[in-house]
PDB file of C-alpha atoms in Angstrom:
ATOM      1  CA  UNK A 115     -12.106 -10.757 -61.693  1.00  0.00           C
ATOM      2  CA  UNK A 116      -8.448 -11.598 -61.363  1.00  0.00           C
ATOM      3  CA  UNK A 117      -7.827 -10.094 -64.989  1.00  0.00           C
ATOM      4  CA  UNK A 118      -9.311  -7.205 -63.855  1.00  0.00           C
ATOM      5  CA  UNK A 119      -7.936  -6.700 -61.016  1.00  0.00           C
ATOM      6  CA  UNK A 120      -4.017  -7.695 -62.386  1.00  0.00           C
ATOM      7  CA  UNK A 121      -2.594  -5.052 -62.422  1.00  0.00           C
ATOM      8  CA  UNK A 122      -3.147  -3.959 -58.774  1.00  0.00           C
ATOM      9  CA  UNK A 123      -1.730  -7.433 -57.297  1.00  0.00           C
ATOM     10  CA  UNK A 124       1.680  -6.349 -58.053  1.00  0.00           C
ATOM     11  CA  UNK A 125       4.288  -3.691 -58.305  1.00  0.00           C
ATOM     12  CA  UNK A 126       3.807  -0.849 -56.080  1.00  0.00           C
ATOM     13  CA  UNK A 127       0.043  -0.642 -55.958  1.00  0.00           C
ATOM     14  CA  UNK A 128      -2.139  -0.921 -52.596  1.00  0.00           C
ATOM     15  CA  UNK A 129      -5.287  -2.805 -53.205  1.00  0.00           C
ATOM     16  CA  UNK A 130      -8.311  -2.987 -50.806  1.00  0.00           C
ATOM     17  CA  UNK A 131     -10.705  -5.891 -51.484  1.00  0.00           C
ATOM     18  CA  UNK A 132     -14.213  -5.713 -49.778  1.00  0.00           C
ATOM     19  CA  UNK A 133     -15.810  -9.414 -50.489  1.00  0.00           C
ATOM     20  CA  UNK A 134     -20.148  -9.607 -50.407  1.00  0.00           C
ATOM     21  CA  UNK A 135     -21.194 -12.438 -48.870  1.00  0.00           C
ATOM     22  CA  UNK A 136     -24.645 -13.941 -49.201  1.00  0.00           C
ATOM     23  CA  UNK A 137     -26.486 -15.990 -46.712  1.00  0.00           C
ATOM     24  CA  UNK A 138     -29.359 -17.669 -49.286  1.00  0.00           C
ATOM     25  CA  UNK A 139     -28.808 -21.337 -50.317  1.00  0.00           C
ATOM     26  CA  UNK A 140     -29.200 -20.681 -53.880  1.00  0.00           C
ATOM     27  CA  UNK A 141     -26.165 -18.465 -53.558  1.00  0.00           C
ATOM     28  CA  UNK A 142     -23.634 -20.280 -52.122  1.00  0.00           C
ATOM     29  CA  UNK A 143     -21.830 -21.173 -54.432  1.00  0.00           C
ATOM     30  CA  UNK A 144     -21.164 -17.506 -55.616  1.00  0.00           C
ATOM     31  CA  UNK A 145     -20.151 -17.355 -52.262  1.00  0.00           C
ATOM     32  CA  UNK A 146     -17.677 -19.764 -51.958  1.00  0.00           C
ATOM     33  CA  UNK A 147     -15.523 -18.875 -54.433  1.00  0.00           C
ATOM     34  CA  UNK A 148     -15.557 -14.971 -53.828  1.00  0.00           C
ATOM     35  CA  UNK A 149     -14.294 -16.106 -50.033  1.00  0.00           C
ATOM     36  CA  UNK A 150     -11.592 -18.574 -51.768  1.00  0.00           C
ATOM     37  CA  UNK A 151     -10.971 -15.257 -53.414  1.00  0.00           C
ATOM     38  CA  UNK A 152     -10.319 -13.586 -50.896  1.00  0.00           C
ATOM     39  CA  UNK A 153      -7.692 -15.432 -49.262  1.00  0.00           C
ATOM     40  CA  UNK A 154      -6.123 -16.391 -52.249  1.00  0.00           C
ATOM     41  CA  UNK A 155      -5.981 -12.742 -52.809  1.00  0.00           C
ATOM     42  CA  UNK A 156      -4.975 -12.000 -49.013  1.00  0.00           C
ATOM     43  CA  UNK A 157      -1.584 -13.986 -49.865  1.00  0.00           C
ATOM     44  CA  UNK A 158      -0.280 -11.350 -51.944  1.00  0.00           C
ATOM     45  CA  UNK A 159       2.257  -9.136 -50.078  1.00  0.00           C
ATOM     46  CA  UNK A 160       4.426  -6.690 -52.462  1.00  0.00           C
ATOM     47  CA  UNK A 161       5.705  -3.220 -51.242  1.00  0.00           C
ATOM     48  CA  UNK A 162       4.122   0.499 -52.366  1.00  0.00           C
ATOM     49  CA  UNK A 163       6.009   2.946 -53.441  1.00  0.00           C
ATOM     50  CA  UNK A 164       5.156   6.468 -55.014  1.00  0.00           C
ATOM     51  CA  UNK A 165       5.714   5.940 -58.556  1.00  0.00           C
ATOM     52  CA  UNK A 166       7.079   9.706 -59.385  1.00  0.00           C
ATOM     53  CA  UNK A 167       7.911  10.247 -63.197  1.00  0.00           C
ATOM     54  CA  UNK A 168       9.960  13.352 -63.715  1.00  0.00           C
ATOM     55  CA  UNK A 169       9.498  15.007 -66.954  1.00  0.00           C
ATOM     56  CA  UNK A 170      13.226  16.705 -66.924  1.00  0.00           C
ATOM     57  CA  UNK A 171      16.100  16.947 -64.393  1.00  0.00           C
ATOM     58  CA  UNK A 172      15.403  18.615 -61.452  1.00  0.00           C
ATOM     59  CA  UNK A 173      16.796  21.690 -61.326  1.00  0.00           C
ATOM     60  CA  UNK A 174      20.143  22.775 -58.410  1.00  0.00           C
ATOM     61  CA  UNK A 175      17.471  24.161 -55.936  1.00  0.00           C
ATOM     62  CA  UNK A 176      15.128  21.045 -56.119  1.00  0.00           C
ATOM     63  CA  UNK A 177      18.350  19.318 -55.517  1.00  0.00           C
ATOM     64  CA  UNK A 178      19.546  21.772 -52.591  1.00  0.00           C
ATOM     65  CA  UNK A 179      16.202  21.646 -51.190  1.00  0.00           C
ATOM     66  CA  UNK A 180      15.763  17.425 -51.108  1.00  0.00           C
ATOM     67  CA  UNK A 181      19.399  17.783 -50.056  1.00  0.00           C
ATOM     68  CA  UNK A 182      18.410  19.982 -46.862  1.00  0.00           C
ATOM     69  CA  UNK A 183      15.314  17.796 -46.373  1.00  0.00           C
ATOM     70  CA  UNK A 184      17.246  14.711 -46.030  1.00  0.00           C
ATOM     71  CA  UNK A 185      20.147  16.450 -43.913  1.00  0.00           C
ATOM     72  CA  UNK A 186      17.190  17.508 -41.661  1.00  0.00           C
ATOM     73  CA  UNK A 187      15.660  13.751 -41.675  1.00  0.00           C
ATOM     74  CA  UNK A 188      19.145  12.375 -40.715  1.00  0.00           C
ATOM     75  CA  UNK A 189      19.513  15.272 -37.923  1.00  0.00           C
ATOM     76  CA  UNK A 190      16.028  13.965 -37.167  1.00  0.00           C
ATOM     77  CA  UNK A 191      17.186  10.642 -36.855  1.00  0.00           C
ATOM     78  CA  UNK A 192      20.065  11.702 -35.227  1.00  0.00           C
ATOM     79  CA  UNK A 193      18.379  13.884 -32.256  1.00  0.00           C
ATOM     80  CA  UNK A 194      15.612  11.022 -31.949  1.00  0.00           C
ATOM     81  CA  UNK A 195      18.647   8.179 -31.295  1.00  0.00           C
ATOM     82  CA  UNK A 196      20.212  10.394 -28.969  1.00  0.00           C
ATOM     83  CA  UNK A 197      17.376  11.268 -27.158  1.00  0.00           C
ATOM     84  CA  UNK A 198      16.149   7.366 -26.991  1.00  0.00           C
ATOM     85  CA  UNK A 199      19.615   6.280 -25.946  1.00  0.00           C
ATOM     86  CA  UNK A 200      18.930   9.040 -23.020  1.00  0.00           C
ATOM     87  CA  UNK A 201      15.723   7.173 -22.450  1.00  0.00           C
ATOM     88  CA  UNK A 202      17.174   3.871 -22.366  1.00  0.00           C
ATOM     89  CA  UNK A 203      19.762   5.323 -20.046  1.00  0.00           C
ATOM     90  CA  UNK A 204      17.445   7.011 -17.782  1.00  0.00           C
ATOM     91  CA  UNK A 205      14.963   3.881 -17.537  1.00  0.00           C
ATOM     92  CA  UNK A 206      17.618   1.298 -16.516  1.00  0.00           C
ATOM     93  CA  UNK A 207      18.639   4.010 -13.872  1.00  0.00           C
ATOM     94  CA  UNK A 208      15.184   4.070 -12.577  1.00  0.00           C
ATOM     95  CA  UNK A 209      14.827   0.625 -12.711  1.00  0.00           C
ATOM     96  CA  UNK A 210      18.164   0.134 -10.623  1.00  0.00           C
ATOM     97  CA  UNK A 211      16.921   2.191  -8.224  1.00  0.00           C
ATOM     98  CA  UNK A 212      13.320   0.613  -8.007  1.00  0.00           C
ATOM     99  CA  UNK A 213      15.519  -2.787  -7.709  1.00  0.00           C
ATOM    100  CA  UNK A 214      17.647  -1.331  -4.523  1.00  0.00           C
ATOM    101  CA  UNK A 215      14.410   0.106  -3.036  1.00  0.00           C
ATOM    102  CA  UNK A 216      12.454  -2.756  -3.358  1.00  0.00           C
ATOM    103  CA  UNK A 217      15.713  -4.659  -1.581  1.00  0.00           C
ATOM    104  CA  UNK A 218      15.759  -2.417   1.443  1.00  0.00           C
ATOM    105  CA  UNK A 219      12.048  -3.254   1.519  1.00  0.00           C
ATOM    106  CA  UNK A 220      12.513  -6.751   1.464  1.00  0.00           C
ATOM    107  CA  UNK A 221      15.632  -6.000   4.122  1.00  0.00           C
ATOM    108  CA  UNK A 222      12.921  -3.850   6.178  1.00  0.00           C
ATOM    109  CA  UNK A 223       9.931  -6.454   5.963  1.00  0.00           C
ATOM    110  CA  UNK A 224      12.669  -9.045   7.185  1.00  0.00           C
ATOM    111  CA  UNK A 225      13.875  -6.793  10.191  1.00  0.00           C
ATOM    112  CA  UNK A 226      10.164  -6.009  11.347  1.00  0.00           C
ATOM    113  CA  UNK A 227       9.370 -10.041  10.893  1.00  0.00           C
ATOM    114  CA  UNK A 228      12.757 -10.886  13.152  1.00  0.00           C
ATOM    115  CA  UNK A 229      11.374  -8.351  15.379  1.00  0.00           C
ATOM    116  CA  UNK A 230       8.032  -9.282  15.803  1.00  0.00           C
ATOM    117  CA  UNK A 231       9.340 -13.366  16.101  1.00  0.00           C
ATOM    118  CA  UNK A 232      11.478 -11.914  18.841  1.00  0.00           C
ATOM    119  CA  UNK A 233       8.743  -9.994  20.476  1.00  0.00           C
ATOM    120  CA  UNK A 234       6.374 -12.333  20.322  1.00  0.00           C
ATOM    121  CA  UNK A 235       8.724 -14.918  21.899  1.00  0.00           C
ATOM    122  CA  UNK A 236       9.393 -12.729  24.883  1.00  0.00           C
ATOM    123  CA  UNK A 237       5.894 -12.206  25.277  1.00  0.00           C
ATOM    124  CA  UNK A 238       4.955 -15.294  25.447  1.00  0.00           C
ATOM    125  CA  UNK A 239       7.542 -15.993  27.599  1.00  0.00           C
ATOM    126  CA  UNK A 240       6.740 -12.772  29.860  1.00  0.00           C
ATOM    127  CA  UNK A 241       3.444 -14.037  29.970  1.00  0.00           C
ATOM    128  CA  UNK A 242       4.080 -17.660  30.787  1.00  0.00           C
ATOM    129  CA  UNK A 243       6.772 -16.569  33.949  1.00  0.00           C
ATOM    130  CA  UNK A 244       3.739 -13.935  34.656  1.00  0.00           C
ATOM    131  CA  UNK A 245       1.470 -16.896  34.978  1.00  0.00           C
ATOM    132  CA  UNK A 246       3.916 -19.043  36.999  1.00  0.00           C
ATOM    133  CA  UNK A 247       4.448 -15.759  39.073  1.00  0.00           C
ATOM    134  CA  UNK A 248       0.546 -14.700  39.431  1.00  0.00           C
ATOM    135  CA  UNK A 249      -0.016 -19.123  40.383  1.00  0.00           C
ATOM    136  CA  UNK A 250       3.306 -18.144  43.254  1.00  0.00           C
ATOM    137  CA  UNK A 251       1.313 -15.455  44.792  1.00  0.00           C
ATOM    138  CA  UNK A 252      -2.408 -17.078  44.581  1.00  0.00           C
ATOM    139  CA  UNK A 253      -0.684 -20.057  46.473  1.00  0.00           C
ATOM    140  CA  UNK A 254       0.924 -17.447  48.920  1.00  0.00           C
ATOM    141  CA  UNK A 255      -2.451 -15.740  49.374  1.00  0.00           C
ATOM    142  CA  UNK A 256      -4.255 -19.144  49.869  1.00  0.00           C
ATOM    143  CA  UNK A 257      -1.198 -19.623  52.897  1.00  0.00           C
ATOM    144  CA  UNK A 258      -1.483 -16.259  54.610  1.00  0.00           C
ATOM    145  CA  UNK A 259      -5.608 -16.854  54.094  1.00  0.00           C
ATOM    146  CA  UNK A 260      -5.386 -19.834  55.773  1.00  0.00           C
ATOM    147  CA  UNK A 261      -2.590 -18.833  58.627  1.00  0.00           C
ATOM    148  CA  UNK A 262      -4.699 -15.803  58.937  1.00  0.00           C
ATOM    149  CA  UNK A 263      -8.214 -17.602  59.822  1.00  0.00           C
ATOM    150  CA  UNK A 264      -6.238 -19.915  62.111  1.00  0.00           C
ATOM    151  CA  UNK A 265      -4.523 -17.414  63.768  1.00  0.00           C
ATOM    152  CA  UNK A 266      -7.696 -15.344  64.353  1.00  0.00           C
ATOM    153  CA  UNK A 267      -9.112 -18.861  65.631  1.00  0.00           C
ATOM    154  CA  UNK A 268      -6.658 -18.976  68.035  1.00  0.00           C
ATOM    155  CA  UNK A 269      -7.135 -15.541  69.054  1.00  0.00           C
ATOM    156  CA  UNK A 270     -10.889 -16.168  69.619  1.00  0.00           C
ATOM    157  CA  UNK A 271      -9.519 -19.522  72.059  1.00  0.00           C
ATOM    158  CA  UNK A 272      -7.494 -17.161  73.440  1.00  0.00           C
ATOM    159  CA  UNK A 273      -9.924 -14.834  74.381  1.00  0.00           C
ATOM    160  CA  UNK A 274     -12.498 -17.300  75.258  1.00  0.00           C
ATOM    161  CA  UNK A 275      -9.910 -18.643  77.620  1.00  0.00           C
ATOM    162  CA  UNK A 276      -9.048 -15.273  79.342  1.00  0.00           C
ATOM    163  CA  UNK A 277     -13.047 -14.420  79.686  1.00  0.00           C
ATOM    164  CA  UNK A 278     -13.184 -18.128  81.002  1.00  0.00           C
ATOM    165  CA  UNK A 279      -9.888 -17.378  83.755  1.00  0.00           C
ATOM    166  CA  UNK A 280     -11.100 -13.674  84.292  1.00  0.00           C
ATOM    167  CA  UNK A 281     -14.769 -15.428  85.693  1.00  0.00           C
ATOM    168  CA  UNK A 282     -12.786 -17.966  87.132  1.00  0.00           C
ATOM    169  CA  UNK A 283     -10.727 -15.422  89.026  1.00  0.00           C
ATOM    170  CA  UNK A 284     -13.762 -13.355  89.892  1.00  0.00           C
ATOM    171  CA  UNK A 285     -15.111 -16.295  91.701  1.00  0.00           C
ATOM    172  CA  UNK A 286     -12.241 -16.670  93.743  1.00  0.00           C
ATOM    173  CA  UNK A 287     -11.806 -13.366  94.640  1.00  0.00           C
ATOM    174  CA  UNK A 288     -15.107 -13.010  95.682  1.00  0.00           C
ATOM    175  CA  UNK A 289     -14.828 -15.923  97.918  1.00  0.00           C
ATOM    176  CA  UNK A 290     -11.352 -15.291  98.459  1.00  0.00           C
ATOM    177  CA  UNK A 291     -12.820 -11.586 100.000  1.00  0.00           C
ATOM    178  CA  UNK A 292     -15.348 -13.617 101.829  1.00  0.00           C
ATOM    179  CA  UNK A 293     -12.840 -15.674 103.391  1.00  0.00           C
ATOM    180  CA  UNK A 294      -9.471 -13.771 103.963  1.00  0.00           C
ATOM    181  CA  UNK A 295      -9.990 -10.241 104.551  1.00  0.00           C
ATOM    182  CA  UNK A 296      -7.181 -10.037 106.686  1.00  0.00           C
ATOM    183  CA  UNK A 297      -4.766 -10.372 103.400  1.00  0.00           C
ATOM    184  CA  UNK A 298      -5.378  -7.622 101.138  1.00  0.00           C
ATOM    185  CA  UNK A 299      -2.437  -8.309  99.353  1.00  0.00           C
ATOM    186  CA  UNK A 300      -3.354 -11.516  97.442  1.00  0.00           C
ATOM    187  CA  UNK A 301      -6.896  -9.499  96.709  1.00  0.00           C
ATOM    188  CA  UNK A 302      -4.889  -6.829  94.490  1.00  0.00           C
ATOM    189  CA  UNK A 303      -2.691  -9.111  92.733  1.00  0.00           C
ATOM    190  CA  UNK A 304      -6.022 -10.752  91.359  1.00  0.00           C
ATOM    191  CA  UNK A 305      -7.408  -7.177  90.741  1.00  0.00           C
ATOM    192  CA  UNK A 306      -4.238  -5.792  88.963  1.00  0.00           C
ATOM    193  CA  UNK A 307      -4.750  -9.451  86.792  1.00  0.00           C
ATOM    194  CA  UNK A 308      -8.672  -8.637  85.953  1.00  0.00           C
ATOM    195  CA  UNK A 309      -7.607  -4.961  85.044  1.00  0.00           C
ATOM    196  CA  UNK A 310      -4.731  -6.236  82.481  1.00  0.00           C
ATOM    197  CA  UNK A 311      -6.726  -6.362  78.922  1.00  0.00           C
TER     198      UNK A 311
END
């Protein structure tokens, strides 16, 4: 096999080798050495070329015309370095610019976490003086509540002890009527007192 296929492991040939491989015991063998082959044969590397034999010298227009060709190629090549050198330009230019946006991002996103530290400092503190402020005023309530109930406590003594004087004064006008008529006076002094409210 490696007679045969000489000639096409070298030079400037491309060769394509397609190994059959047998799973049966009694082949194995057969096997085994076609795959040793194979990479054996896999370790060749040479370089194709097109083998072109010219029978005579090519003529002034084959020579203008592979002349133009290759002036075109190397305008070719030309255009397509210019053009990638545009592209390189281009992409570091959008890369710098991705760079400083993501930076004023990260500037942002640092700003707006400041912010909210700040924020959420004052409103805890807001809330804590609203507490100590909202405890201030339940106390103060609790104080008027209680002033409140004793004050209306004493208002109800109070009254209880003007209904208690007013029948007290009653019953001495009455006997005070009974017993000195003559001094009518005295009688509306205690009536201007039951009048007064």
């Amino acid at each position: 096999l490696t007679r045969l296929l000489a000639d096409s492991f070298g030079g400037s040939s491309k060769t394509c080798l397609i190994i059959n491989c047998s799973p049966l015991i009694k082949d194995r063998e057969e096997t085994r050495c076609a795959l040793e082959f194979g990479k054996r044969a896999n370790l060749v590397k040479n370089v194709a070329e097109i083998n072109i034999e010219m029978q005579q010298e090519p003529s002034d227009i084959v020579k203008a015309l592979v002349a133009k060709e290759l002036a075109d190629l190397r305008r070719e090549k030309e255009e397509m370095k210019t053009r990638l050198n545009e592209a390189i330009v281009d992409a570091m230019a959008q890369q710098r610019r991705r760079v400083e946006e993501v930076q004023e991002l990260l500037q942002e996103n640092q700003q707006l976490e400041k912010r909210l530290e700040d924020t959420s400092t004052s409103a805890s503190t807001s809330r804590m003086d609203n507490q100590a402020e909202v405890f201030r005023l339940y106390e103060q309530n609790l104080l008027l509540r209680q002033w409140l109930e004793a004050a209306v406590e004493e208002a109800a003594r109070a009254q209880n002890a003007k209904l208690a004087l007013q029948k007290q004064l009653l019953a001495l006008v009455q006997q005070g009527t009974k017993q000195d008529a003559e001094n009518p006076t005295q009688l509306e002094e205690a009536r201007s007192v039951l009048a007064r409210p």
